[in-house]
């Protein structure tokens, strides 16, 4: 049982009430599967109004910790909040994110080679040119151009699930690559800034060479994984 930390501060009450309830559930005040006290009882214990308790319980339900059952009350369904996918990606190790990215993009490249349209090829060529133009500029602009090229390849696979997955990965990938550029002179180590590898990927997709596209994606992403390992060893 947790000790009483005292009355809640005036604002923001809903967030504080939700946090107090989370802590009490985590501390075992209400074990998994038990029913929480009613809104009136909780409001009295927390020193807030019933509407505040109702909103706090809604927040806990959104994070998977409680579940209301019609006519029966609100029951504890988890001792910790469930993280959404973007939050989990932000907390994940960069190497783990890159492993999954590699698996995703190799298959996306293969599918893109089989399904690309003329419009897809035009978009990939434009993205490759934009990456070349950004190669000598600020690191964040170069990373954005690099990710945009990979996004164009994924889009050419014409699989909305793959496209959505890559979009979810992109923020974590962007920050990881910016951090990598700050630690390792990736562009300085490669005279062409990785242009040959990316050009090979685009050319294989355009040529309809599924195996070549998958191989190009694997080789390019494996090189970045190597740079990440170098950075971790420093």
PDB file of C-alpha atoms in Angstrom:
ATOM      1  CA  UNK A   1       0.000   0.000   0.000  1.00  0.00           C
ATOM      2  CA  UNK A   2       1.359   3.454  -0.863  1.00  0.00           C
ATOM      3  CA  UNK A   3       1.467   6.243   1.680  1.00  0.00           C
ATOM      4  CA  UNK A   4      -0.832   9.245   1.219  1.00  0.00           C
ATOM      5  CA  UNK A   5       1.184  11.918  -0.630  1.00  0.00           C
ATOM      6  CA  UNK A   6      -1.208  14.653   0.436  1.00  0.00           C
ATOM      7  CA  UNK A   7      -3.818  16.757  -1.329  1.00  0.00           C
ATOM      8  CA  UNK A   8      -3.576  17.438  -5.043  1.00  0.00           C
ATOM      9  CA  UNK A   9      -2.397  20.816  -6.286  1.00  0.00           C
ATOM     10  CA  UNK A  10      -5.059  22.968  -7.946  1.00  0.00           C
ATOM     11  CA  UNK A  11      -3.958  22.447 -11.580  1.00  0.00           C
ATOM     12  CA  UNK A  12      -3.924  20.539 -13.852  1.00  0.00           C
ATOM     13  CA  UNK A  13      -6.293  18.354 -11.871  1.00  0.00           C
ATOM     14  CA  UNK A  14      -7.138  15.724 -14.487  1.00  0.00           C
ATOM     15  CA  UNK A  15      -3.468  14.916 -15.178  1.00  0.00           C
ATOM     16  CA  UNK A  16      -2.689  14.791 -11.468  1.00  0.00           C
ATOM     17  CA  UNK A  17      -5.695  12.608 -10.713  1.00  0.00           C
ATOM     18  CA  UNK A  18      -4.773  10.223 -13.527  1.00  0.00           C
ATOM     19  CA  UNK A  19      -1.176  10.052 -12.314  1.00  0.00           C
ATOM     20  CA  UNK A  20      -2.281   9.363  -8.725  1.00  0.00           C
ATOM     21  CA  UNK A  21      -4.547   6.548  -9.913  1.00  0.00           C
ATOM     22  CA  UNK A  22      -1.759   5.084 -12.076  1.00  0.00           C
ATOM     23  CA  UNK A  23       0.594   5.093  -9.103  1.00  0.00           C
ATOM     24  CA  UNK A  24      -1.976   3.429  -6.838  1.00  0.00           C
ATOM     25  CA  UNK A  25      -2.650   0.701  -9.400  1.00  0.00           C
ATOM     26  CA  UNK A  26       1.102   0.137  -9.885  1.00  0.00           C
ATOM     27  CA  UNK A  27       1.574  -0.027  -6.100  1.00  0.00           C
ATOM     28  CA  UNK A  28      -1.050  -2.753  -5.780  1.00  0.00           C
ATOM     29  CA  UNK A  29      -3.760  -0.711  -4.093  1.00  0.00           C
ATOM     30  CA  UNK A  30      -6.086  -2.168  -6.710  1.00  0.00           C
ATOM     31  CA  UNK A  31      -4.695  -5.464  -8.081  1.00  0.00           C
ATOM     32  CA  UNK A  32      -5.172  -6.650 -11.623  1.00  0.00           C
ATOM     33  CA  UNK A  33      -8.780  -7.594 -12.304  1.00  0.00           C
ATOM     34  CA  UNK A  34     -10.287  -5.751  -9.343  1.00  0.00           C
ATOM     35  CA  UNK A  35     -13.010  -3.123  -9.589  1.00  0.00           C
ATOM     36  CA  UNK A  36     -12.140   0.450  -8.747  1.00  0.00           C
ATOM     37  CA  UNK A  37     -14.265   2.367  -6.245  1.00  0.00           C
ATOM     38  CA  UNK A  38     -17.069   4.449  -7.724  1.00  0.00           C
ATOM     39  CA  UNK A  39     -16.588   7.978  -9.004  1.00  0.00           C
ATOM     40  CA  UNK A  40     -18.021   9.538  -5.841  1.00  0.00           C
ATOM     41  CA  UNK A  41     -15.634   7.606  -3.580  1.00  0.00           C
ATOM     42  CA  UNK A  42     -12.622   8.352  -5.781  1.00  0.00           C
ATOM     43  CA  UNK A  43     -13.549  12.026  -5.994  1.00  0.00           C
ATOM     44  CA  UNK A  44     -13.659  12.224  -2.201  1.00  0.00           C
ATOM     45  CA  UNK A  45     -10.332  10.394  -1.821  1.00  0.00           C
ATOM     46  CA  UNK A  46      -8.595  12.592  -4.387  1.00  0.00           C
ATOM     47  CA  UNK A  47     -10.259  15.815  -3.335  1.00  0.00           C
ATOM     48  CA  UNK A  48     -11.604  16.614  -6.812  1.00  0.00           C
ATOM     49  CA  UNK A  49     -14.951  16.643  -8.584  1.00  0.00           C
ATOM     50  CA  UNK A  50     -16.584  13.625 -10.201  1.00  0.00           C
ATOM     51  CA  UNK A  51     -16.058  15.111 -13.681  1.00  0.00           C
ATOM     52  CA  UNK A  52     -12.307  15.236 -13.014  1.00  0.00           C
ATOM     53  CA  UNK A  53     -12.339  11.602 -11.907  1.00  0.00           C
ATOM     54  CA  UNK A  54     -14.327  10.667 -15.000  1.00  0.00           C
ATOM     55  CA  UNK A  55     -11.742  12.317 -17.298  1.00  0.00           C
ATOM     56  CA  UNK A  56      -8.860  10.730 -15.386  1.00  0.00           C
ATOM     57  CA  UNK A  57     -10.437   7.282 -15.753  1.00  0.00           C
ATOM     58  CA  UNK A  58     -10.918   7.948 -19.457  1.00  0.00           C
ATOM     59  CA  UNK A  59      -7.187   8.685 -19.728  1.00  0.00           C
ATOM     60  CA  UNK A  60      -6.352   5.434 -17.929  1.00  0.00           C
ATOM     61  CA  UNK A  61      -8.699   3.525 -20.218  1.00  0.00           C
ATOM     62  CA  UNK A  62      -6.937   5.079 -23.224  1.00  0.00           C
ATOM     63  CA  UNK A  63      -3.609   3.750 -21.984  1.00  0.00           C
ATOM     64  CA  UNK A  64      -5.049   0.271 -21.402  1.00  0.00           C
ATOM     65  CA  UNK A  65      -4.862   0.281 -17.603  1.00  0.00           C
ATOM     66  CA  UNK A  66      -8.594   0.115 -16.889  1.00  0.00           C
ATOM     67  CA  UNK A  67     -11.716  -0.937 -18.731  1.00  0.00           C
ATOM     68  CA  UNK A  68     -15.283   0.120 -17.937  1.00  0.00           C
ATOM     69  CA  UNK A  69     -17.939  -2.589 -18.043  1.00  0.00           C
ATOM     70  CA  UNK A  70     -21.508  -1.453 -18.555  1.00  0.00           C
ATOM     71  CA  UNK A  71     -23.428  -1.668 -15.285  1.00  0.00           C
ATOM     72  CA  UNK A  72     -20.521  -3.316 -13.432  1.00  0.00           C
ATOM     73  CA  UNK A  73     -17.959  -0.544 -12.923  1.00  0.00           C
ATOM     74  CA  UNK A  74     -14.357   0.113 -13.954  1.00  0.00           C
ATOM     75  CA  UNK A  75     -11.852  -2.754 -13.717  1.00  0.00           C
ATOM     76  CA  UNK A  76      -8.044  -2.815 -13.648  1.00  0.00           C
ATOM     77  CA  UNK A  77      -6.715  -4.464 -16.826  1.00  0.00           C
ATOM     78  CA  UNK A  78      -2.977  -3.609 -16.642  1.00  0.00           C
ATOM     79  CA  UNK A  79      -0.507  -2.494 -13.993  1.00  0.00           C
ATOM     80  CA  UNK A  80       1.412  -0.252 -16.393  1.00  0.00           C
ATOM     81  CA  UNK A  81       0.223   1.944 -19.271  1.00  0.00           C
ATOM     82  CA  UNK A  82       0.532   0.517 -22.760  1.00  0.00           C
ATOM     83  CA  UNK A  83       2.890   2.582 -24.890  1.00  0.00           C
ATOM     84  CA  UNK A  84       1.766   3.515 -28.379  1.00  0.00           C
ATOM     85  CA  UNK A  85       3.957   2.596 -31.332  1.00  0.00           C
ATOM     86  CA  UNK A  86       5.640   6.000 -31.820  1.00  0.00           C
ATOM     87  CA  UNK A  87       6.528   6.157 -28.118  1.00  0.00           C
ATOM     88  CA  UNK A  88       7.934   2.640 -28.198  1.00  0.00           C
ATOM     89  CA  UNK A  89      10.045   3.514 -31.244  1.00  0.00           C
ATOM     90  CA  UNK A  90      11.435   6.606 -29.494  1.00  0.00           C
ATOM     91  CA  UNK A  91      12.471   4.446 -26.540  1.00  0.00           C
ATOM     92  CA  UNK A  92      13.926   1.633 -28.641  1.00  0.00           C
ATOM     93  CA  UNK A  93      17.642   1.173 -29.258  1.00  0.00           C
ATOM     94  CA  UNK A  94      18.688   2.663 -32.583  1.00  0.00           C
ATOM     95  CA  UNK A  95      20.324  -0.617 -33.642  1.00  0.00           C
ATOM     96  CA  UNK A  96      17.039  -2.467 -33.064  1.00  0.00           C
ATOM     97  CA  UNK A  97      15.092   0.102 -35.083  1.00  0.00           C
ATOM     98  CA  UNK A  98      17.594  -0.189 -37.924  1.00  0.00           C
ATOM     99  CA  UNK A  99      17.396  -3.970 -38.005  1.00  0.00           C
ATOM    100  CA  UNK A 100      13.641  -3.775 -38.524  1.00  0.00           C
ATOM    101  CA  UNK A 101      14.044  -0.948 -41.025  1.00  0.00           C
ATOM    102  CA  UNK A 102      16.445  -3.103 -43.046  1.00  0.00           C
ATOM    103  CA  UNK A 103      13.998  -6.011 -43.169  1.00  0.00           C
ATOM    104  CA  UNK A 104      11.160  -3.694 -44.176  1.00  0.00           C
ATOM    105  CA  UNK A 105      13.057  -1.830 -46.883  1.00  0.00           C
ATOM    106  CA  UNK A 106      14.612  -4.886 -48.510  1.00  0.00           C
ATOM    107  CA  UNK A 107      11.159  -6.320 -49.140  1.00  0.00           C
ATOM    108  CA  UNK A 108       9.793  -2.903 -50.120  1.00  0.00           C
ATOM    109  CA  UNK A 109      12.576  -2.520 -52.692  1.00  0.00           C
ATOM    110  CA  UNK A 110      11.788  -5.944 -54.165  1.00  0.00           C
ATOM    111  CA  UNK A 111       8.096  -5.125 -54.412  1.00  0.00           C
ATOM    112  CA  UNK A 112       8.866  -1.693 -55.848  1.00  0.00           C
ATOM    113  CA  UNK A 113      10.862  -3.296 -58.657  1.00  0.00           C
ATOM    114  CA  UNK A 114       7.841  -5.443 -59.515  1.00  0.00           C
ATOM    115  CA  UNK A 115       5.170  -2.754 -59.173  1.00  0.00           C
ATOM    116  CA  UNK A 116       6.741   0.633 -59.953  1.00  0.00           C
ATOM    117  CA  UNK A 117       4.958   2.931 -62.369  1.00  0.00           C
ATOM    118  CA  UNK A 118       6.401   5.659 -64.572  1.00  0.00           C
ATOM    119  CA  UNK A 119       5.267   8.182 -61.964  1.00  0.00           C
ATOM    120  CA  UNK A 120       7.119   6.241 -59.258  1.00  0.00           C
ATOM    121  CA  UNK A 121      10.323   6.264 -61.305  1.00  0.00           C
ATOM    122  CA  UNK A 122       9.993  10.007 -61.849  1.00  0.00           C
ATOM    123  CA  UNK A 123       9.500  10.535 -58.092  1.00  0.00           C
ATOM    124  CA  UNK A 124      12.525   8.370 -57.232  1.00  0.00           C
ATOM    125  CA  UNK A 125      14.729  10.144 -59.767  1.00  0.00           C
ATOM    126  CA  UNK A 126      13.654  13.529 -58.403  1.00  0.00           C
ATOM    127  CA  UNK A 127      14.350  12.371 -54.846  1.00  0.00           C
ATOM    128  CA  UNK A 128      17.800  11.099 -55.881  1.00  0.00           C
ATOM    129  CA  UNK A 129      18.580  14.492 -57.452  1.00  0.00           C
ATOM    130  CA  UNK A 130      17.382  16.258 -54.296  1.00  0.00           C
ATOM    131  CA  UNK A 131      19.634  14.037 -52.172  1.00  0.00           C
ATOM    132  CA  UNK A 132      22.602  14.910 -54.381  1.00  0.00           C
ATOM    133  CA  UNK A 133      21.808  18.604 -54.079  1.00  0.00           C
ATOM    134  CA  UNK A 134      21.628  18.340 -50.269  1.00  0.00           C
ATOM    135  CA  UNK A 135      24.873  16.365 -49.929  1.00  0.00           C
ATOM    136  CA  UNK A 136      27.033  19.404 -49.196  1.00  0.00           C
ATOM    137  CA  UNK A 137      24.509  21.224 -47.046  1.00  0.00           C
ATOM    138  CA  UNK A 138      23.392  21.057 -43.407  1.00  0.00           C
ATOM    139  CA  UNK A 139      23.158  17.590 -41.871  1.00  0.00           C
ATOM    140  CA  UNK A 140      19.440  17.725 -41.111  1.00  0.00           C
ATOM    141  CA  UNK A 141      18.588  18.758 -44.686  1.00  0.00           C
ATOM    142  CA  UNK A 142      20.732  15.913 -46.051  1.00  0.00           C
ATOM    143  CA  UNK A 143      19.031  13.410 -43.735  1.00  0.00           C
ATOM    144  CA  UNK A 144      15.598  14.659 -44.795  1.00  0.00           C
ATOM    145  CA  UNK A 145      16.544  14.251 -48.463  1.00  0.00           C
ATOM    146  CA  UNK A 146      17.920  10.769 -47.796  1.00  0.00           C
ATOM    147  CA  UNK A 147      14.759   9.654 -46.003  1.00  0.00           C
ATOM    148  CA  UNK A 148      12.609  11.174 -48.771  1.00  0.00           C
ATOM    149  CA  UNK A 149      14.404   9.001 -51.333  1.00  0.00           C
ATOM    150  CA  UNK A 150      13.836   5.861 -49.281  1.00  0.00           C
ATOM    151  CA  UNK A 151      10.194   6.880 -48.786  1.00  0.00           C
ATOM    152  CA  UNK A 152       9.805   7.177 -52.571  1.00  0.00           C
ATOM    153  CA  UNK A 153      11.108   3.617 -52.999  1.00  0.00           C
ATOM    154  CA  UNK A 154       8.747   2.325 -50.299  1.00  0.00           C
ATOM    155  CA  UNK A 155       5.832   4.172 -51.913  1.00  0.00           C
ATOM    156  CA  UNK A 156       6.638   2.459 -55.224  1.00  0.00           C
ATOM    157  CA  UNK A 157       5.871  -0.891 -53.571  1.00  0.00           C
ATOM    158  CA  UNK A 158       2.211   0.183 -53.528  1.00  0.00           C
ATOM    159  CA  UNK A 159       1.528  -1.477 -50.190  1.00  0.00           C
ATOM    160  CA  UNK A 160      -0.214   0.967 -47.840  1.00  0.00           C
ATOM    161  CA  UNK A 161       0.822  -1.003 -44.755  1.00  0.00           C
ATOM    162  CA  UNK A 162       4.506  -0.768 -45.713  1.00  0.00           C
ATOM    163  CA  UNK A 163       4.062   2.939 -46.440  1.00  0.00           C
ATOM    164  CA  UNK A 164       2.439   3.538 -43.054  1.00  0.00           C
ATOM    165  CA  UNK A 165       5.108   1.514 -41.231  1.00  0.00           C
ATOM    166  CA  UNK A 166       7.876   3.534 -42.868  1.00  0.00           C
ATOM    167  CA  UNK A 167       6.095   6.757 -41.907  1.00  0.00           C
ATOM    168  CA  UNK A 168       6.008   5.562 -38.284  1.00  0.00           C
ATOM    169  CA  UNK A 169       9.715   4.730 -38.397  1.00  0.00           C
ATOM    170  CA  UNK A 170      10.769   7.987 -40.055  1.00  0.00           C
ATOM    171  CA  UNK A 171      10.939  10.291 -36.989  1.00  0.00           C
ATOM    172  CA  UNK A 172      13.110   7.813 -35.058  1.00  0.00           C
ATOM    173  CA  UNK A 173      15.272   7.205 -38.126  1.00  0.00           C
ATOM    174  CA  UNK A 174      15.684  10.926 -38.763  1.00  0.00           C
ATOM    175  CA  UNK A 175      16.954  11.678 -35.281  1.00  0.00           C
ATOM    176  CA  UNK A 176      19.228   8.630 -35.272  1.00  0.00           C
ATOM    177  CA  UNK A 177      20.819   9.682 -38.564  1.00  0.00           C
ATOM    178  CA  UNK A 178      21.271  13.292 -37.437  1.00  0.00           C
ATOM    179  CA  UNK A 179      22.932  12.044 -34.265  1.00  0.00           C
ATOM    180  CA  UNK A 180      25.118   9.706 -36.311  1.00  0.00           C
ATOM    181  CA  UNK A 181      26.302  12.554 -38.533  1.00  0.00           C
ATOM    182  CA  UNK A 182      27.280  14.467 -35.409  1.00  0.00           C
ATOM    183  CA  UNK A 183      29.384  11.530 -34.178  1.00  0.00           C
ATOM    184  CA  UNK A 184      30.786  10.059 -37.399  1.00  0.00           C
ATOM    185  CA  UNK A 185      31.734  11.954 -40.537  1.00  0.00           C
ATOM    186  CA  UNK A 186      29.703   9.666 -42.777  1.00  0.00           C
ATOM    187  CA  UNK A 187      29.697  12.047 -45.730  1.00  0.00           C
ATOM    188  CA  UNK A 188      33.401  12.749 -45.361  1.00  0.00           C
ATOM    189  CA  UNK A 189      34.177   9.031 -45.307  1.00  0.00           C
ATOM    190  CA  UNK A 190      32.304   8.509 -48.580  1.00  0.00           C
ATOM    191  CA  UNK A 191      33.461  10.748 -51.404  1.00  0.00           C
ATOM    192  CA  UNK A 192      30.146  10.426 -53.199  1.00  0.00           C
ATOM    193  CA  UNK A 193      28.072  10.659 -49.984  1.00  0.00           C
ATOM    194  CA  UNK A 194      26.616   7.218 -50.679  1.00  0.00           C
ATOM    195  CA  UNK A 195      25.318   8.385 -54.045  1.00  0.00           C
ATOM    196  CA  UNK A 196      26.443   5.271 -55.943  1.00  0.00           C
ATOM    197  CA  UNK A 197      24.602   2.964 -53.555  1.00  0.00           C
ATOM    198  CA  UNK A 198      21.398   4.990 -53.763  1.00  0.00           C
ATOM    199  CA  UNK A 199      21.653   5.308 -57.537  1.00  0.00           C
ATOM    200  CA  UNK A 200      22.055   1.520 -57.772  1.00  0.00           C
ATOM    201  CA  UNK A 201      18.874   1.083 -55.724  1.00  0.00           C
ATOM    202  CA  UNK A 202      16.870   3.429 -57.949  1.00  0.00           C
ATOM    203  CA  UNK A 203      18.247   1.872 -61.141  1.00  0.00           C
ATOM    204  CA  UNK A 204      17.406  -1.654 -59.994  1.00  0.00           C
ATOM    205  CA  UNK A 205      13.842  -0.647 -59.120  1.00  0.00           C
ATOM    206  CA  UNK A 206      13.470   1.159 -62.461  1.00  0.00           C
ATOM    207  CA  UNK A 207      14.828  -1.884 -64.326  1.00  0.00           C
ATOM    208  CA  UNK A 208      12.383  -4.210 -62.587  1.00  0.00           C
ATOM    209  CA  UNK A 209      15.228  -6.163 -61.011  1.00  0.00           C
ATOM    210  CA  UNK A 210      13.668  -7.316 -57.742  1.00  0.00           C
ATOM    211  CA  UNK A 211      16.698  -9.255 -56.514  1.00  0.00           C
ATOM    212  CA  UNK A 212      19.057  -6.438 -57.441  1.00  0.00           C
ATOM    213  CA  UNK A 213      16.856  -3.882 -55.700  1.00  0.00           C
ATOM    214  CA  UNK A 214      16.699  -5.965 -52.541  1.00  0.00           C
ATOM    215  CA  UNK A 215      20.452  -6.471 -52.623  1.00  0.00           C
ATOM    216  CA  UNK A 216      21.096  -2.744 -53.140  1.00  0.00           C
ATOM    217  CA  UNK A 217      18.823  -1.847 -50.222  1.00  0.00           C
ATOM    218  CA  UNK A 218      20.502  -4.449 -48.017  1.00  0.00           C
ATOM    219  CA  UNK A 219      24.018  -3.312 -48.862  1.00  0.00           C
ATOM    220  CA  UNK A 220      23.259   0.373 -48.359  1.00  0.00           C
ATOM    221  CA  UNK A 221      21.466  -0.093 -45.042  1.00  0.00           C
ATOM    222  CA  UNK A 222      24.071  -2.574 -43.791  1.00  0.00           C
ATOM    223  CA  UNK A 223      26.719   0.094 -44.338  1.00  0.00           C
ATOM    224  CA  UNK A 224      24.785   2.500 -42.114  1.00  0.00           C
ATOM    225  CA  UNK A 225      24.384  -0.218 -39.474  1.00  0.00           C
ATOM    226  CA  UNK A 226      28.158  -0.554 -39.497  1.00  0.00           C
ATOM    227  CA  UNK A 227      28.513   3.181 -38.890  1.00  0.00           C
ATOM    228  CA  UNK A 228      26.045   2.925 -35.999  1.00  0.00           C
ATOM    229  CA  UNK A 229      28.117   0.169 -34.411  1.00  0.00           C
ATOM    230  CA  UNK A 230      31.233   2.326 -34.809  1.00  0.00           C
ATOM    231  CA  UNK A 231      29.460   5.184 -33.054  1.00  0.00           C
ATOM    232  CA  UNK A 232      28.357   2.900 -30.201  1.00  0.00           C
ATOM    233  CA  UNK A 233      31.955   1.742 -29.694  1.00  0.00           C
ATOM    234  CA  UNK A 234      33.213   5.267 -29.208  1.00  0.00           C
TER     235      UNK A 234
END
